[in-house]
mmCIF file of C-alpha atoms in Angstrom:
data_model
loop_
_atom_site.group_PDB
_atom_site.id
_atom_site.type_symbol
_atom_site.label_atom_id
_atom_site.label_comp_id
_atom_site.label_asym_id
_atom_site.label_seq_id
_atom_site.Cartn_x
_atom_site.Cartn_y
_atom_site.Cartn_z
ATOM 1 C CA MET A 1122 27.435 -20.654 20.117
ATOM 2 C CA THR A 1123 31.207 -20.783 20.250
ATOM 3 C CA ASP A 1124 32.963 -20.147 16.931
ATOM 4 C CA ALA A 1125 34.002 -23.332 15.125
ATOM 5 C CA PRO A 1126 37.808 -22.814 15.496
ATOM 6 C CA HIS A 1127 37.377 -22.935 19.295
ATOM 7 C CA ARG A 1128 35.135 -25.994 19.338
ATOM 8 C CA ALA A 1129 36.204 -29.618 19.507
ATOM 9 C CA PRO A 1130 36.829 -31.007 16.000
ATOM 10 C CA ALA A 1131 34.333 -33.812 16.562
ATOM 11 C CA ALA A 1132 31.581 -31.288 17.364
ATOM 12 C CA VAL A 1133 32.276 -29.382 14.148
ATOM 13 C CA THR A 1134 32.366 -32.607 12.132
ATOM 14 C CA PHE A 1135 29.135 -34.089 13.425
ATOM 15 C CA ASP A 1136 27.238 -30.809 13.374
ATOM 16 C CA ALA A 1137 28.003 -30.743 9.653
ATOM 17 C CA ILE A 1138 27.145 -34.413 9.097
ATOM 18 C CA GLY A 1139 23.870 -34.420 11.030
ATOM 19 C CA ALA A 1140 21.238 -36.863 9.790
ATOM 20 C CA ALA A 1141 23.536 -38.163 7.033
ATOM 21 C CA TYR A 1142 25.229 -40.322 9.670
ATOM 22 C CA GLN A 1143 21.963 -42.076 10.441
ATOM 23 C CA GLU A 1144 21.286 -42.662 6.743
ATOM 24 C CA ALA A 1145 24.702 -44.291 6.320
ATOM 25 C CA PHE A 1146 24.903 -46.416 9.472
ATOM 26 C CA ALA A 1147 21.562 -46.867 11.275
ATOM 27 C CA ALA A 1148 20.597 -49.963 9.293
ATOM 28 C CA SER A 1149 23.797 -51.803 10.290
ATOM 29 C CA GLU A 1150 22.973 -55.426 11.121
ATOM 30 C CA PRO A 1151 26.161 -55.898 13.207
ATOM 31 C CA HIS A 1152 25.162 -52.877 15.301
ATOM 32 C CA ARG A 1153 21.670 -54.261 15.799
ATOM 33 C CA ARG A 1154 23.042 -57.694 16.717
ATOM 34 C CA SER A 1155 25.155 -56.070 19.394
ATOM 35 C CA LEU A 1156 22.068 -54.360 20.805
ATOM 36 C CA ALA A 1157 20.240 -57.701 20.853
ATOM 37 C CA TRP A 1158 23.159 -59.177 22.820
ATOM 38 C CA LEU A 1159 22.889 -56.351 25.345
ATOM 39 C CA LEU A 1160 19.104 -56.583 25.630
ATOM 40 C CA ASP A 1161 19.378 -60.282 26.453
ATOM 41 C CA ARG A 1162 21.433 -59.358 29.532
ATOM 42 C CA LEU A 1163 19.498 -56.389 30.890
ATOM 43 C CA ALA A 1164 16.947 -56.626 33.677
ATOM 44 C CA PRO A 1165 13.666 -54.782 33.087
ATOM 45 C CA GLY A 1166 13.972 -51.031 33.467
ATOM 46 C CA SER A 1167 17.765 -50.958 33.375
ATOM 47 C CA ARG A 1168 19.702 -47.690 33.259
ATOM 48 C CA VAL A 1169 21.948 -47.428 30.198
ATOM 49 C CA LEU A 1170 24.526 -44.774 29.294
ATOM 50 C CA ASP A 1171 25.091 -44.249 25.555
ATOM 51 C CA VAL A 1172 28.364 -42.382 24.964
ATOM 52 C CA GLY A 1173 28.381 -40.749 21.552
ATOM 53 C CA SER A 1174 24.631 -41.137 21.155
ATOM 54 C CA GLY A 1175 24.420 -39.427 17.757
ATOM 55 C CA THR A 1176 20.906 -39.190 16.318
ATOM 56 C CA GLY A 1177 19.537 -41.700 18.843
ATOM 57 C CA ARG A 1178 19.009 -44.333 16.156
ATOM 58 C CA PRO A 1179 19.338 -47.229 16.415
ATOM 59 C CA THR A 1180 20.866 -47.440 19.925
ATOM 60 C CA ALA A 1181 18.733 -45.273 22.224
ATOM 61 C CA GLU A 1182 15.580 -45.951 20.217
ATOM 62 C CA THR A 1183 16.024 -49.733 20.490
ATOM 63 C CA LEU A 1184 16.792 -49.649 24.212
ATOM 64 C CA VAL A 1185 13.910 -47.305 25.062
ATOM 65 C CA ALA A 1186 11.498 -49.442 23.046
ATOM 66 C CA ALA A 1187 12.540 -52.387 25.222
ATOM 67 C CA GLY A 1188 11.619 -50.449 28.377
ATOM 68 C CA HIS A 1189 15.031 -49.227 29.509
ATOM 69 C CA GLU A 1190 16.094 -45.812 30.806
ATOM 70 C CA VAL A 1191 18.661 -44.286 28.447
ATOM 71 C CA HIS A 1192 20.904 -41.273 28.948
ATOM 72 C CA GLY A 1193 22.875 -40.218 25.881
ATOM 73 C CA LEU A 1194 25.969 -38.043 25.678
ATOM 74 C CA ASP A 1195 27.098 -36.393 22.471
ATOM 75 C CA ILE A 1196 29.463 -33.537 21.708
ATOM 76 C CA SER A 1197 27.398 -32.251 18.770
ATOM 77 C CA PRO A 1198 24.404 -30.013 19.550
ATOM 78 C CA VAL A 1199 22.947 -30.856 16.126
ATOM 79 C CA MET A 1200 23.052 -34.568 16.968
ATOM 80 C CA VAL A 1201 21.572 -33.984 20.422
ATOM 81 C CA ASP A 1202 18.706 -31.992 18.922
ATOM 82 C CA LEU A 1203 17.990 -34.747 16.376
ATOM 83 C CA ALA A 1204 18.115 -37.446 19.061
ATOM 84 C CA THR A 1205 15.852 -35.525 21.427
ATOM 85 C CA ARG A 1206 13.217 -35.172 18.713
ATOM 86 C CA GLN A 1207 13.537 -38.732 17.416
ATOM 87 C CA VAL A 1208 13.729 -40.554 20.752
ATOM 88 C CA PRO A 1209 11.712 -38.493 23.253
ATOM 89 C CA GLY A 1210 11.703 -41.382 25.720
ATOM 90 C CA ALA A 1211 15.438 -40.957 26.371
ATOM 91 C CA THR A 1212 17.407 -38.040 27.789
ATOM 92 C CA PHE A 1213 20.320 -36.525 25.883
ATOM 93 C CA GLU A 1214 23.086 -34.240 27.067
ATOM 94 C CA CYS A 1215 25.405 -32.154 24.898
ATOM 95 C CA ALA A 1216 28.802 -32.725 26.493
ATOM 96 C CA ASP A 1217 32.368 -33.718 25.725
ATOM 97 C CA ALA A 1218 32.754 -37.269 27.047
ATOM 98 C CA ARG A 1219 36.441 -36.580 27.686
ATOM 99 C CA GLU A 1220 35.515 -33.952 30.249
ATOM 100 C CA VAL A 1221 32.104 -34.829 31.685
ATOM 101 C CA SER A 1222 31.928 -36.515 35.078
ATOM 102 C CA LEU A 1223 30.617 -40.084 34.921
ATOM 103 C CA PRO A 1224 29.226 -41.199 38.308
ATOM 104 C CA GLN A 1225 30.688 -44.487 39.481
ATOM 105 C CA GLY A 1226 28.385 -47.505 39.423
ATOM 106 C CA ARG A 1227 25.385 -45.451 38.291
ATOM 107 C CA PHE A 1228 24.435 -47.537 35.243
ATOM 108 C CA ASP A 1229 23.502 -51.142 34.580
ATOM 109 C CA ALA A 1230 25.149 -50.961 31.162
ATOM 110 C CA VAL A 1231 27.215 -48.587 29.065
ATOM 111 C CA CYS A 1232 27.616 -48.609 25.304
ATOM 112 C CA SER A 1233 29.713 -46.554 22.917
ATOM 113 C CA TYR A 1234 29.573 -47.013 19.165
ATOM 114 C CA PHE A 1235 32.426 -45.513 17.112
ATOM 115 C CA ALA A 1236 32.543 -42.417 19.325
ATOM 116 C CA MET A 1237 36.266 -42.326 20.071
ATOM 117 C CA LEU A 1238 37.890 -42.253 16.654
ATOM 118 C CA GLN A 1239 38.663 -38.523 16.824
ATOM 119 C CA MET A 1240 40.294 -38.871 20.249
ATOM 120 C CA ASP A 1241 43.953 -39.621 20.756
ATOM 121 C CA ARG A 1242 44.962 -42.920 22.338
ATOM 122 C CA SER A 1243 45.417 -41.560 25.833
ATOM 123 C CA GLU A 1244 41.944 -39.970 25.694
ATOM 124 C CA GLN A 1245 40.396 -43.222 24.464
ATOM 125 C CA THR A 1246 42.134 -45.183 27.202
ATOM 126 C CA ASP A 1247 40.932 -42.777 29.888
ATOM 127 C CA LEU A 1248 37.360 -42.730 28.571
ATOM 128 C CA VAL A 1249 37.068 -46.529 28.460
ATOM 129 C CA ARG A 1250 38.344 -46.665 32.033
ATOM 130 C CA ARG A 1251 35.739 -44.112 33.154
ATOM 131 C CA MET A 1252 32.958 -45.886 31.263
ATOM 132 C CA ALA A 1253 33.962 -49.121 32.991
ATOM 133 C CA THR A 1254 33.647 -47.528 36.432
ATOM 134 C CA ALA A 1255 30.325 -45.868 35.493
ATOM 135 C CA VAL A 1256 28.722 -49.295 35.184
ATOM 136 C CA ARG A 1257 27.870 -51.273 38.313
ATOM 137 C CA PRO A 1258 29.970 -54.334 39.186
ATOM 138 C CA SER A 1259 29.015 -57.219 36.855
ATOM 139 C CA GLY A 1260 27.231 -54.746 34.561
ATOM 140 C CA HIS A 1261 27.815 -54.907 30.815
ATOM 141 C CA VAL A 1262 29.701 -52.667 28.405
ATOM 142 C CA VAL A 1263 29.505 -52.769 24.604
ATOM 143 C CA LEU A 1264 32.234 -50.953 22.681
ATOM 144 C CA ALA A 1265 32.585 -50.571 18.924
ATOM 145 C CA THR A 1266 35.399 -49.101 16.855
ATOM 146 C CA VAL A 1267 37.055 -49.324 13.484
ATOM 147 C CA ALA A 1268 39.859 -51.806 14.118
ATOM 148 C CA LEU A 1269 42.868 -50.261 12.426
ATOM 149 C CA GLU A 1270 46.331 -49.519 13.774
ATOM 150 C CA VAL A 1271 46.328 -45.814 12.886
ATOM 151 C CA GLU A 1272 47.259 -42.663 14.757
ATOM 152 C CA ASP A 1273 46.311 -39.104 13.810
ATOM 153 C CA VAL A 1274 45.753 -39.832 10.111
ATOM 154 C CA GLU A 1275 43.668 -37.538 7.927
ATOM 155 C CA VAL A 1276 40.656 -39.181 6.282
ATOM 156 C CA GLU A 1277 37.420 -38.041 4.692
ATOM 157 C CA PHE A 1278 34.306 -39.119 6.554
ATOM 158 C CA LEU A 1279 30.877 -38.402 5.055
ATOM 159 C CA GLY A 1280 32.375 -35.508 3.154
ATOM 160 C CA GLN A 1281 34.175 -34.036 6.166
ATOM 161 C CA PRO A 1282 37.955 -34.047 6.696
ATOM 162 C CA VAL A 1283 38.808 -35.635 10.048
ATOM 163 C CA ARG A 1284 41.888 -36.831 11.864
ATOM 164 C CA ALA A 1285 41.417 -40.375 13.105
ATOM 165 C CA THR A 1286 43.143 -42.595 15.652
ATOM 166 C CA SER A 1287 42.350 -46.204 16.459
ATOM 167 C CA PHE A 1288 43.748 -49.523 17.643
ATOM 168 C CA SER A 1289 44.180 -52.949 16.164
ATOM 169 C CA THR A 1290 41.766 -55.610 17.376
ATOM 170 C CA GLU A 1291 44.212 -56.925 19.950
ATOM 171 C CA GLY A 1292 45.152 -53.426 21.030
ATOM 172 C CA PHE A 1293 41.526 -52.522 21.658
ATOM 173 C CA VAL A 1294 40.924 -55.772 23.540
ATOM 174 C CA GLU A 1295 43.934 -54.978 25.735
ATOM 175 C CA LEU A 1296 42.610 -51.462 26.301
ATOM 176 C CA ALA A 1297 39.283 -52.865 27.551
ATOM 177 C CA ALA A 1298 40.991 -55.416 29.788
ATOM 178 C CA SER A 1299 43.256 -52.769 31.305
ATOM 179 C CA ALA A 1300 40.111 -50.790 32.235
ATOM 180 C CA GLY A 1301 38.848 -53.693 34.347
ATOM 181 C CA LEU A 1302 36.524 -55.207 31.766
ATOM 182 C CA VAL A 1303 36.212 -58.907 31.020
ATOM 183 C CA VAL A 1304 35.844 -59.334 27.262
ATOM 184 C CA LEU A 1305 33.182 -62.014 26.926
ATOM 185 C CA ASP A 1306 33.027 -62.049 23.147
ATOM 186 C CA ARG A 1307 33.961 -60.060 20.084
ATOM 187 C CA GLN A 1308 32.485 -59.546 16.640
ATOM 188 C CA GLU A 1309 34.683 -58.555 13.708
ATOM 189 C CA VAL A 1310 32.951 -57.564 10.483
ATOM 190 C CA LEU A 1311 33.528 -55.704 7.259
ATOM 191 C CA PHE A 1312 30.722 -53.177 7.018
ATOM 192 C CA THR A 1313 29.974 -50.951 4.035
ATOM 193 C CA PRO A 1314 28.022 -47.775 4.877
ATOM 194 C CA ALA A 1315 24.906 -47.045 2.819
ATOM 195 C CA LEU A 1316 26.636 -44.442 0.685
ATOM 196 C CA PRO A 1317 27.519 -44.198 -2.986
ATOM 197 C CA GLU A 1318 31.057 -45.457 -3.626
ATOM 198 C CA ALA A 1319 31.607 -46.334 0.060
ATOM 199 C CA GLY A 1320 34.070 -49.112 0.738
ATOM 200 C CA PRO A 1321 34.048 -51.698 3.525
ATOM 201 C CA GLU A 1322 35.552 -50.823 6.905
ATOM 202 C CA PRO A 1323 36.767 -53.307 9.533
ATOM 203 C CA GLN A 1324 34.460 -52.914 12.522
ATOM 204 C CA LEU A 1325 35.047 -54.439 15.931
ATOM 205 C CA PHE A 1326 32.352 -54.940 18.575
ATOM 206 C CA LEU A 1327 33.475 -55.941 22.083
ATOM 207 C CA TYR A 1328 31.008 -57.485 24.529
ATOM 208 C CA CYS A 1329 32.263 -56.933 28.051
ATOM 209 C CA ARG A 1330 31.372 -57.264 31.728
ATOM 210 C CA ARG A 1331 32.787 -55.172 34.532
ATOM 211 C CA GLU A 1332 34.763 -57.218 37.024
ATOM 212 C CA GLY A 1333 33.407 -57.457 40.547
#
């Protein structure tokens, strides 16, 4: 394995966090409501791409249980190993979403939950554009982020120091629209992770459809 200084910061961070992420976030009701929204719009046996698939719970697990074909991407080999063991009905690939090729129109839906916060704004913009083209015309895309107007700020996340970048709600909506997505609805919540002394964070869920 490549030494940590030469690996992407997000890979180092999430290798260290591992299953603690699932313990803190997997029970999120807003996250599960967003999955219910997506399930209501998927035909049986749909193909879904999960970018930043983490431990596979709850996203891949929920979608597979509903009979869909899920392919997850995650930059952390620890997360990919956990997901593969926990959700054997899905496939998971250890890859950097900023660099991996996403085939155009291959998927019926794409989702990405909080996977871009360690990317800069140009990388986030490019990835959303590529996720939008990976879904078939009129397919659905669900995106979630922490809606804050911050750029390259140092924060502590589950005990790990990270540098985070994000957009305001309107900035993230504009980002999705510029990628060719129609924002059908949005959900803004304050969510407190299941951690001692954790405070609420402003989460944004966008429910989108690819134009065409």
